C-alpha angles and dihedrals in degrees: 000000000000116000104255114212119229123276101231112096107166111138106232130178113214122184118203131169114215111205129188127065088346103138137066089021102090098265105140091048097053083044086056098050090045093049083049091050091054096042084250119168119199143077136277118195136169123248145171087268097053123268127340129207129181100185115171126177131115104328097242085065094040077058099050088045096067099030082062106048090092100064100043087064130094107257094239092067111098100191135182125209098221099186142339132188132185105240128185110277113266093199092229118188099229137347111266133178104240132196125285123242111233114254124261090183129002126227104164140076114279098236114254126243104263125215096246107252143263082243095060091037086049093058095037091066106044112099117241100022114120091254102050114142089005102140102191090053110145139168142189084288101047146029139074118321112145093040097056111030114112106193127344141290098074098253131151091231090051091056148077086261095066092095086064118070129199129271121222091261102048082051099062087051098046085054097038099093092200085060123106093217087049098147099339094167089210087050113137145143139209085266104053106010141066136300151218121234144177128247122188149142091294091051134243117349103236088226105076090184107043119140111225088070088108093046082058105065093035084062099049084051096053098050081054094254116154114239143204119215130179108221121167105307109020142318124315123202115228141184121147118288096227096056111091085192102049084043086053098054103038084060091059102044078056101040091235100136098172112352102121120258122229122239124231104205122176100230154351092280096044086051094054088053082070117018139040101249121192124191093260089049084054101052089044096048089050093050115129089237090068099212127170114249131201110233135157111278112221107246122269093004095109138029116283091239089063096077107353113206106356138109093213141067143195113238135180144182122232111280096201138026081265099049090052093044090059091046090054093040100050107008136233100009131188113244115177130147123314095240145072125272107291096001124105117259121281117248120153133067123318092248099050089052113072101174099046083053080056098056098043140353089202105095138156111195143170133227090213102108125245106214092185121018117226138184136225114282105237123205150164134195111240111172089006078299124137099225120193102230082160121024106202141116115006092016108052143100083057117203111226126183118283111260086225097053093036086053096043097047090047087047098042088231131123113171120169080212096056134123116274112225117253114250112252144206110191118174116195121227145284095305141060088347122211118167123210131199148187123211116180098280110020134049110209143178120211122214122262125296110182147238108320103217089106125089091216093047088048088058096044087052090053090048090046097059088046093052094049092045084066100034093052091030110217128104112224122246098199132033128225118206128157117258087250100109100205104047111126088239098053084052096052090046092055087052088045100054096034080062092043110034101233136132127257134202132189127209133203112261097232096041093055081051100064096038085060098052089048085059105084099040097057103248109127086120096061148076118238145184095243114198104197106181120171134113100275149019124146113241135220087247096061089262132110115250134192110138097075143157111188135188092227143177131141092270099059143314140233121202106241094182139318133185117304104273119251134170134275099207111208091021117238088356091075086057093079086031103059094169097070085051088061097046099055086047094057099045085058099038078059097049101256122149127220145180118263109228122209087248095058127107136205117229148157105198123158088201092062086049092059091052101049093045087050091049096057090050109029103103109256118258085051096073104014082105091058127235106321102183137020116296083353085138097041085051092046084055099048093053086048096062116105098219087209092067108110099188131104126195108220108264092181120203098225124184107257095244089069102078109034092110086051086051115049092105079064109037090038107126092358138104103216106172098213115218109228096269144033139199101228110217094189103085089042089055091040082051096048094043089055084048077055103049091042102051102250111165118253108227077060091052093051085056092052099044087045091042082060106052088047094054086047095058084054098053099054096044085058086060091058094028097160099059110084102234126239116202112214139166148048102293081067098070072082096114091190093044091044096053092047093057087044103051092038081052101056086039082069095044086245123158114234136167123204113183125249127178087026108066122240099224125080083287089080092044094093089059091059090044090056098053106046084045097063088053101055086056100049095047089055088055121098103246087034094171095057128080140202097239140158114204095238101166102104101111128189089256093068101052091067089115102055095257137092121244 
């Protein structure tokens, strides 16, 4: 029996705005084919609110027009349908995509740099197409997004390509709506778009477009020359992977003497030559962000400098057709940043980087501009989770929930008279710095930054705020710092809000940590048992903490216990020294007694533990040079651990009070202020040193010591058995130690949260900041239990049955 249509004929206009990741990702073009496919006439446009349609036709097909959006659409787009409304009919001829409006104010997601696809590769390398060989080649599914865009909505004219018209051709692809390329707003060719070139010692090649560009730098890397190419978000450095000598001297030219190098591999199979890969390290490494993700390398396939030390490796798949036609041509490839050690990634011009010309004169490099430089996202699957340690291209700006719904939800209110959240800059902390911002209709995290000891990574942060202020427009009303006083960044915020009036919070270190890793899981509304562990965080007694457990929720937060405190003699100078930190540990842990100097400093960090411990059992001429980057010897311990190792050393929980007469060195002219319990190292180090004594093999030593920590997690969260537990900071980038406190855990039956998309070291600070922060300000407004929110959770699923939810 024939399909009958349905009777109902009446021609209807509806208008919807679809918010979310709606835009850069090809979104206009597949709702044109769709409104062509269902004889449709109207318009879709981007705007600073997402995407609009006005779609008008009989109303069965209007219907079946929104009930199939969803599946037009490429799988990876989550989309909202923000509001929608029935209009008169305007009898328009076809359905057109129409210019966008500027944006006064943005609520939507700035769209994310895209690997470029197996589609555009595909036609790069087949012989005889019009972009063969065209290295910069994009459609609607790949290319910068994120990198050249210069204000919102996603234009071309609003983009680094607007200094590149059309040809002909590409004209008649960017109006075919059958076309892939059908209004791909990076969309170029060899005729009308940028170019690589060479730059070397004898200076830039005339041809920008010549074609042996690629041949080039095949043959520099062959003859084992270190590189310099400019991909979507900045320079990478590159040598082949296989030659010791080449690696050698690409890490002194960078003054990374020990940090690990990523790896570039062409494929999949290239990639298992040299890694353990597991299903979830698959689906992470073929994501269209391309990140490079941290997996087990498979022993004696690649030279020891790669990676010294350690039992791990960051490997990546090629992120352009370029970057894919050097991994087939020379093999596995390091590609790491394009700096020098501590200073932000090249991006511009040759000429206007100095230091990028001192490290190499071998450079491949694009005239397609790079508004805002980005790094490469950086993860690793802990759980058969895919974990941020760096937050960076692909994968930032990164959405987070909206203050006002997050707060409403948690309170149960929704008042159309409520007070609107401030908008609010908070900007992390010393280290890999990420700044996040709220600015009246969007929360956002921005990608990594870096460490700010440099005087060049200090200037790019302060470009980077303003950049984002104008990107995002809004200007803040409140300021976020951390409570150290003498970070860079809590400097430069005083500065900020004296010139601007405004006020300025700071917020405990340990305390933002664990907010952020409460984020994703929706528990701004709890209370939870936060375990922060990292190296350093200053702490509301004048100490450095970073051992903590802390009674948490958005509101506020009580230290519940925390490692026995111990000294850091010399203060931060025993940070890149971990042996005297050792040494000072065991001479406690045996009862001896010792004489507190002005320059030390009280801590409980878990992160100094882990490198004394590793100092005392790392073989020798590992460590002999100090700790040269930041957890290098926690990572050296952990690829040490043998994972078969059944044993624990005792790590007790013992009630503060019982060992005050054990602690006076480090309590003397202080007031600490001492949680109710505390983990006792001492037994665990008396333990080890006898492992020592005796023989005992060290990777068996490094279980043990691991084994511990994770027992005494456990054994803390027992005491305080009726609060879920969040995992945060930077300890837990421990894949080992990670795994042992989840599975013991869920062993429990006890509810826990790690983060994911936000990273767990000090890049995802900025997120927590944010959040207790709006909720300072909103309890110190007059109606604090109400809060400014749109209902925004109709989503296009919803809508398969022609109606909205």
């Amino acid at each position: 029996m024939a399909h009958l249509k349905p009777l109902r004929s009446e021609l209807i206009a509806r208008h919807f705005v679809l918010s979310g990741y709606v835009q850069g990702v090809g979104m206009r073009p597949a709702i044109v084919r769709l409104a062509v496919e269902l004889d449709l006439t109207g318009w879709v446009c981007n705007s600073e609110r997402g995407v609009e349609v006005f779609a008008e036709g009989p109303e069965y097909q209007v219907d079946q027009f929104l009930a199939r959006i969803p599946s037009a659409l490429s799988s990876f787009i989550a989309v909202e349908v923000l509001s929608e409304e029935r209009l008169d009919s305007r009898k328009a001829s076809d359905f057109r995509i129409v210019a966008s409006e500027p944006a006064r104010r943005l609520a939507i997601p700035v769209p994310l740099d895209v690997v470029t696809c197996s589609a555009c590769c595909g036609e790069v390398f087949r012989l005889g197409e019009r972009r063969t060989h065209y290295w910069l080649t994009t459609c609607c599914e790949c290319g910068p997004r994120y990198t050249v865009i210069q204000s919102m909505p996603f234009e071309r004219h609003q983009t680094a390509m607007a200094n590149f018209p059309l040809c002909r051709e590409c004209q008649q692809e960017w109006y075919d709506v059958r076309d892939r390329r059908f209004h791909a707003q990076t969309m170029a060719c060899p005729r009308c778009g940028p170019a690589y070139c060479v730059y070397d010692l004898d200076g830039l090649q005339d041809d920008l477009r010549k074609g042996d560009t690629a041949d080039q730098a095949v043959q520099w890397l062959r003859e084992g020359k270190v590189i310099a190419l400019l991909g979507i978000g900045g320079y990478q450095h590159m040598v082949d992977a296989l030659n010791e000598t080449a690696i050698a001297e690409l890490r002194a030219r960078k003054e990374r003497k020990a940090k690990p190098l990523p790896i570039l591999v062409a494929d999949i199979a290239m990639a298992e030559r040299f890694c353990i890969l597991s299903d979830a390290d698959r689906d992470a490494l073929t994501s269209r962000a391309g990140p490079i993700i941290v997996v087990p390398q498979r022993p004696g396939c690649l030279p020891n400098n790669v990676a010294p030390g350690l039992s791990s490796i960051g490997v990546m798949l090629p992120t352009s057709s370029l970057h894919a036609y050097l991994a087939n041509a020379v093999g596995p490839i390091i590609a790491t940043s394009g700096n020098r050690e501590g200073i932000p990634i090249a991006y511009r011009h040759p000429d206007d980087e100095p230091d990028l010309l001192e490290i190499t004169p071998h450079i491949i490099f694009h005239n397609r501009e790079i508004i805002r430089p980005i790094d490469d996202s950086v993860v690793q699957c802990i759980d058969q989770q895919t974990r941020s340690i760096r937050l960076a291209r692909g994968r930032a700006p990164l959405s987070l929930p909206s203050p006002c719904r997050a707060f409403a939800q948690a309170a149960d209110v929704y008042s159309s008279n409520s007070v609107p959240v401030p908008k609010i800059l908070a900007i992390g902390g010393h280290q890999k710095v990420a700044i996040a911002i709220y600015n009246g209709e969007q929360a956002v995290l921005g990608p990594h930054l870096g460490d700010m000891d440099s005087l060049e990574s200090r200037r790019r942060f302060a470009e980077h705020v303003q950049d984002w202020l104008e990107l995002y427009h809004f200007e803040p009303e409140c300021i976020v710092t951390d409570l150290h006083s003498d970070y860079f960044t809590t400097r430069w915020a005083d500065d900020f809000a004296r010139e601007r009036n405004l006020p300025k919070q700071s917020v405990q270190h340990h305390h933002a940590h664990v907010v952020s890793g409460m984020i994703e899981s929706n528990w701004l509304d709890r209370q939870v048992l936060g375990i922060a562990w990292d190296g350093t965080g200053a702490g509301p007694d004048g100490t450095v903490w970073g051992g903590e457990f802390l009674r948490c929720s958005v509101r506020g937060f009580e230290r519940l216990a925390c490692f026995r405190p111990f000294l850091l003699p010399g203060g931060e100078r025993a940070i890149r020294q971990p042996k005297r930190i050792a040494e000072w540990l065991l001479k406690q842990a045996r009862g001896h007694s010792s004489v507190q100097r002005p320059t030390d400093v009280v801590t409980s960090s878990a992160g100094r533990l882990f490198d004394a411990v590793a100092a005392l059992i790392v073989p020798e001429e590992i460590v002999a040079g100090g700790q040269s980057y930041e957890g290098h010897f926690a990572a050296l311990l952990e690829s040490l651990a043998d994972a078969d190792e059944t044993g624990c050393y005792s790590l007790p929980l013992v009630p503060s009070e019982t060992l005050l007469d054990v602690l006076p060195e480090v309590l003397s002219n202080r007031t600490v202020a001492l949680p109710p319990y505390l983990l006792d190292w001492s037994p665990l180090l008396r333990d080890l040193i006898e492992d020592v004594q005796r023989g005992t093999h060290a990777a068996r030593i490094a279980m043990r010591f691991h084994r511990a920590l994770a027992h005494g997690i456990v054994d803390v969260c027992q005491q305080f058995a009726s609060l879920p537990v969040v995992l945060s900071g930077g300890v837990f980038q421990n894949r080992l130690l990670s795994e042992l406190v989840i599975n013991e855990l869920r062993a429990c039956q006890r509810e826990f949260c790690y983060p994911q998309a936000i990273p767990v070291n000090d890049g995802g600070l900025a997120a927590g900041q944010l959040f207790i922060a709006a909720n300072e300000l909103l309890a110190q407004s007059p109606s604090p239990t109400k809060y400014s929110c749109h209902d925004r959770n109709r989503t296009l699923s919803a809508l398969r049955g022609g109606t909205c939810a």
